[in-house]
Amino acid sequence: MIDLDGARVGVTGGARGIGKATAAAMAARGAIVTIGDVDLDVATATAGEIGARSHHLDVTDTSSFREFVVANADGGDIDVSVNNAGIQLMGRFVENGLDALHRELAINLGAVVTGTRLVLPHMISRGRGHIVNVSSMAGKVSTPGMATYCASKFGVVALSRAIRAELIGTGVTLTTVMPAATRTDLTSGVTLRLQPTLEPEDVARAIVASTRHGRPEVTVPRWLAPMGLVEQGVPENLLLGAKRLVGGREPGAFDPGQRKAYLDRTTTP
């Protein structure tokens, strides 16, 4: 259990969406929060709004990540590290460029590898600390039209499980949070139809709660937890029909006009 009052907390991708809501919730509980984001202007504005600190962070650059970790520690100890930064491409796999696909993997999975690896040694040496790796229900249930996103989020789940087994007895905990579709820029222009949808604050509450209970995996909402078993146990052809019904669209379909600003911001290095 981590007492957030006075705790040092780092949140990647903290300028907007789930990251912003998480940083705000942590700061409201007395945590010393450092927001890391590639968009420093927005991160600085967010930090000023919620009473946090901001630092430029390109999660695909190890040197940048090291600097963020040092800034977050600020000469002390990092108590909680939230690996939240992520992007989402939509569309059929063959219609997305390789550079964009590789960038999605680098941000969604590679940055979780980097962020976790950089903070763990010190947490282990002091016998205390909590890491939150933000995955998605797309890390439990594959969805046509977002193949690489699913691959990255499945990867976060598997990575976290393996690391968690290595952390037994260290005093360090690691929670994987898997939210359903959340109303942020990431889902702009996408028809969600019958899918369970969340607000960023719903996910933030689950992340904050994990600092108290330290559960290995948390789905948001919790009733979606069995869906991973359904994915593994139901024939693939039946699942595909159900996924199309729930999504209410062709695989990867989205409104280009509504999604343009998001894609311009996230897919250009």
XYZ file of C-alpha atoms in Angstrom:
269
model
C 0.000 0.000 0.000
C 1.281 3.449 -0.970
C 0.180 6.517 0.968
C -0.259 9.127 -1.752
C 0.068 12.068 0.623
C 3.584 13.312 -0.128
C 4.347 10.434 -2.497
C 6.309 11.146 -5.672
C 4.289 10.051 -8.681
C 5.166 10.114 -12.371
C 2.528 9.889 -15.102
C 3.507 9.500 -18.749
C 1.162 10.944 -21.345
C -0.221 13.079 -18.551
C -1.216 16.179 -20.490
C -4.568 14.861 -21.671
C -7.167 12.160 -21.241
C -6.611 9.315 -18.800
C -3.158 10.621 -17.890
C -4.488 14.048 -16.984
C -7.350 12.597 -14.936
C -4.919 10.297 -13.123
C -2.453 13.078 -12.379
C -5.293 15.256 -11.071
C -6.631 12.487 -8.837
C -3.171 11.756 -7.429
C -2.427 15.444 -6.820
C -5.786 15.886 -5.089
C -4.662 13.235 -2.605
C -1.486 15.119 -1.769
C 0.926 13.426 -4.165
C 3.840 15.295 -5.734
C 3.000 14.568 -9.352
C 5.233 15.013 -12.380
C 3.524 14.902 -15.758
C 5.631 13.691 -18.655
C 4.416 14.443 -22.151
C 5.826 15.143 -25.591
C 3.545 18.202 -25.793
C 5.183 20.328 -23.114
C 2.927 23.370 -23.581
C -0.210 21.349 -22.880
C 1.522 19.440 -20.076
C 2.557 22.707 -18.428
C -0.987 24.062 -18.679
C -2.377 20.853 -17.207
C 0.188 20.891 -14.404
C -0.745 24.448 -13.517
C -4.411 23.527 -13.509
C -4.108 20.540 -11.162
C -1.132 21.500 -9.000
C 1.500 19.238 -10.524
C 4.870 19.576 -12.258
C 5.549 19.075 -15.948
C 8.506 17.753 -17.890
C 9.076 17.136 -21.580
C 9.051 13.415 -22.317
C 9.428 11.541 -25.572
C 8.674 8.010 -24.408
C 10.372 6.543 -27.493
C 13.698 8.133 -26.503
C 15.517 6.390 -23.641
C 17.584 9.481 -22.794
C 14.440 11.587 -22.570
C 12.855 8.964 -20.332
C 15.900 8.905 -18.042
C 15.691 12.678 -17.660
C 12.003 12.407 -16.795
C 12.696 9.798 -14.122
C 15.400 12.001 -12.567
C 13.069 15.006 -12.614
C 10.295 12.952 -11.069
C 12.531 11.669 -8.261
C 13.827 15.198 -7.617
C 16.569 13.909 -5.353
C 14.221 11.545 -3.515
C 12.398 8.312 -4.222
C 9.767 7.544 -6.847
C 6.835 5.913 -5.092
C 4.423 5.402 -7.992
C 5.100 5.226 -11.720
C 2.188 5.223 -14.175
C 3.042 4.135 -17.718
C 0.049 5.580 -19.503
C 1.250 7.138 -22.772
C -0.327 5.558 -25.830
C -1.695 6.131 -29.312
C -4.191 4.246 -31.437
C -4.253 3.716 -35.171
C -7.480 2.645 -36.852
C -8.033 0.980 -40.202
C -7.170 -2.277 -41.858
C -3.638 -3.450 -41.146
C -2.547 -3.231 -44.797
C -3.804 0.355 -45.066
C -1.500 1.739 -42.364
C 2.107 2.627 -43.135
C 4.946 0.687 -41.554
C 6.452 3.768 -39.920
C 3.139 4.532 -38.213
C 2.699 0.922 -37.087
C 6.213 0.774 -35.652
C 5.658 4.086 -33.861
C 2.472 2.720 -32.290
C 4.377 -0.296 -30.975
C 7.223 1.897 -29.715
C 4.887 4.152 -27.734
C 2.373 1.596 -26.487
C 4.722 -1.268 -25.635
C 8.329 -0.132 -25.972
C 7.772 2.808 -23.634
C 6.249 0.524 -21.003
C 9.367 -1.639 -21.201
C 11.560 1.444 -20.811
C 9.530 3.095 -18.075
C 9.273 -0.050 -15.994
C 12.942 -0.948 -16.422
C 14.153 2.513 -15.414
C 12.277 2.743 -12.110
C 12.421 -0.865 -10.918
C 16.040 -1.112 -9.687
C 15.628 1.705 -7.180
C 12.195 0.503 -6.054
C 13.567 -2.998 -5.494
C 16.600 -1.711 -3.595
C 14.391 0.186 -1.140
C 11.788 -2.601 -0.982
C 8.893 -0.360 -1.873
C 7.069 1.091 -4.858
C 4.117 0.649 -7.172
C 3.969 0.586 -10.962
C 0.817 0.901 -13.050
C 0.986 -0.215 -16.666
C -2.047 0.967 -18.597
C -3.137 -1.610 -21.138
C -6.684 -1.919 -22.505
C -9.467 -4.437 -22.945
C -7.847 -4.649 -26.386
C -5.095 -6.448 -24.482
C -7.595 -9.194 -23.692
C -9.881 -9.150 -26.731
C -8.484 -8.735 -30.243
C -10.352 -6.316 -32.481
C -10.183 -6.140 -36.286
C -9.187 -2.725 -37.561
C -6.719 -2.070 -34.750
C -4.341 -5.015 -35.078
C -1.113 -3.374 -33.940
C -2.858 -1.579 -31.087
C -4.138 -4.946 -29.860
C -0.679 -6.480 -30.252
C 0.854 -3.699 -28.169
C -1.746 -3.993 -25.428
C -1.572 -7.802 -25.312
C 2.170 -7.254 -24.979
C 1.719 -4.948 -21.989
C -0.420 -7.580 -20.250
C 2.130 -10.357 -20.880
C 5.110 -8.179 -19.966
C 3.486 -7.119 -16.712
C 2.567 -10.680 -15.748
C 6.116 -11.896 -16.267
C 7.662 -8.998 -14.347
C 5.155 -9.411 -11.523
C 6.327 -12.992 -11.021
C 9.888 -11.692 -10.695
C 8.819 -9.127 -8.082
C 7.515 -11.624 -5.533
C 9.103 -10.865 -2.180
C 10.581 -7.515 -3.229
C 7.914 -5.265 -1.729
C 7.242 -3.748 -5.158
C 3.804 -4.162 -6.734
C 2.710 -3.866 -10.358
C -0.871 -3.464 -11.536
C -2.055 -3.747 -15.125
C -5.136 -1.608 -15.760
C -7.335 -2.586 -18.703
C -10.044 -0.037 -19.489
C -12.841 -0.372 -21.996
C -13.231 2.317 -24.667
C -12.719 5.695 -23.012
C -13.956 9.049 -24.276
C -10.662 10.758 -25.058
C -8.993 12.042 -28.222
C -7.839 8.470 -28.810
C -11.403 7.430 -29.750
C -12.275 10.560 -31.730
C -14.168 9.806 -34.928
C -14.827 6.198 -33.903
C -18.361 4.831 -33.535
C -18.520 3.018 -30.204
C -22.158 1.921 -30.446
C -22.784 -1.006 -28.044
C -19.326 -0.974 -26.496
C -19.068 -0.081 -22.799
C -17.653 3.437 -22.659
C -15.900 5.273 -19.868
C -14.826 8.743 -18.883
C -11.128 9.320 -18.105
C -12.009 9.845 -14.455
C -13.410 6.296 -14.260
C -10.021 4.892 -15.225
C -8.181 7.332 -12.959
C -10.154 6.089 -9.958
C -9.094 2.517 -10.726
C -5.453 3.562 -11.042
C -5.540 5.451 -7.745
C -7.244 2.501 -6.029
C -4.465 0.198 -7.226
C -1.978 2.074 -5.045
C -3.973 0.827 -2.051
C -4.827 -2.749 -3.007
C -2.011 -3.587 -5.452
C -4.098 -6.127 -7.359
C -2.291 -7.701 -10.319
C -4.890 -6.870 -12.977
C -7.856 -4.515 -12.985
C -10.458 -4.203 -15.715
C -12.585 -1.079 -15.969
C -15.462 -1.729 -15.595
C -14.802 -4.790 -13.462
C -17.611 -6.866 -15.002
C -15.592 -7.111 -18.230
C -12.935 -9.252 -16.536
C -14.227 -12.589 -17.969
C -13.981 -11.344 -21.571
C -10.445 -12.654 -21.903
C -11.732 -16.150 -21.208
C -14.439 -15.686 -23.840
C -11.787 -14.654 -26.363
C -9.863 -17.854 -25.707
C -12.837 -20.207 -25.468
C -15.208 -19.202 -28.270
C -14.560 -20.181 -31.915
C -12.991 -17.322 -33.854
C -15.688 -17.156 -36.553
C -18.404 -16.676 -33.926
C -16.398 -14.024 -32.124
C -15.873 -12.016 -35.292
C -19.609 -11.702 -35.876
C -20.167 -10.590 -32.296
C -17.390 -8.007 -32.522
C -18.878 -6.491 -35.664
C -22.292 -6.300 -34.011
C -20.907 -4.572 -30.925
C -18.716 -2.196 -32.909
C -21.430 -1.331 -35.391
C -18.918 -0.614 -38.161
C -16.597 -2.234 -40.620
C -13.225 -3.213 -39.118
C -11.255 -0.072 -38.360
C -13.830 2.323 -39.801
C -13.716 5.904 -38.541
C -14.634 9.446 -39.563
C -11.459 10.898 -41.159
C -12.518 14.482 -40.557
C -13.190 13.995 -36.857
C -9.979 12.001 -36.408
C -7.600 14.158 -38.468
C -6.386 16.430 -35.657
C -5.633 13.458 -33.421
C -3.727 11.602 -36.133
C -1.749 14.696 -37.126
C -0.661 15.110 -33.511
C 0.166 11.509 -32.680
C 1.530 9.842 -35.805
C 4.190 12.402 -36.699
C 7.465 11.966 -34.775
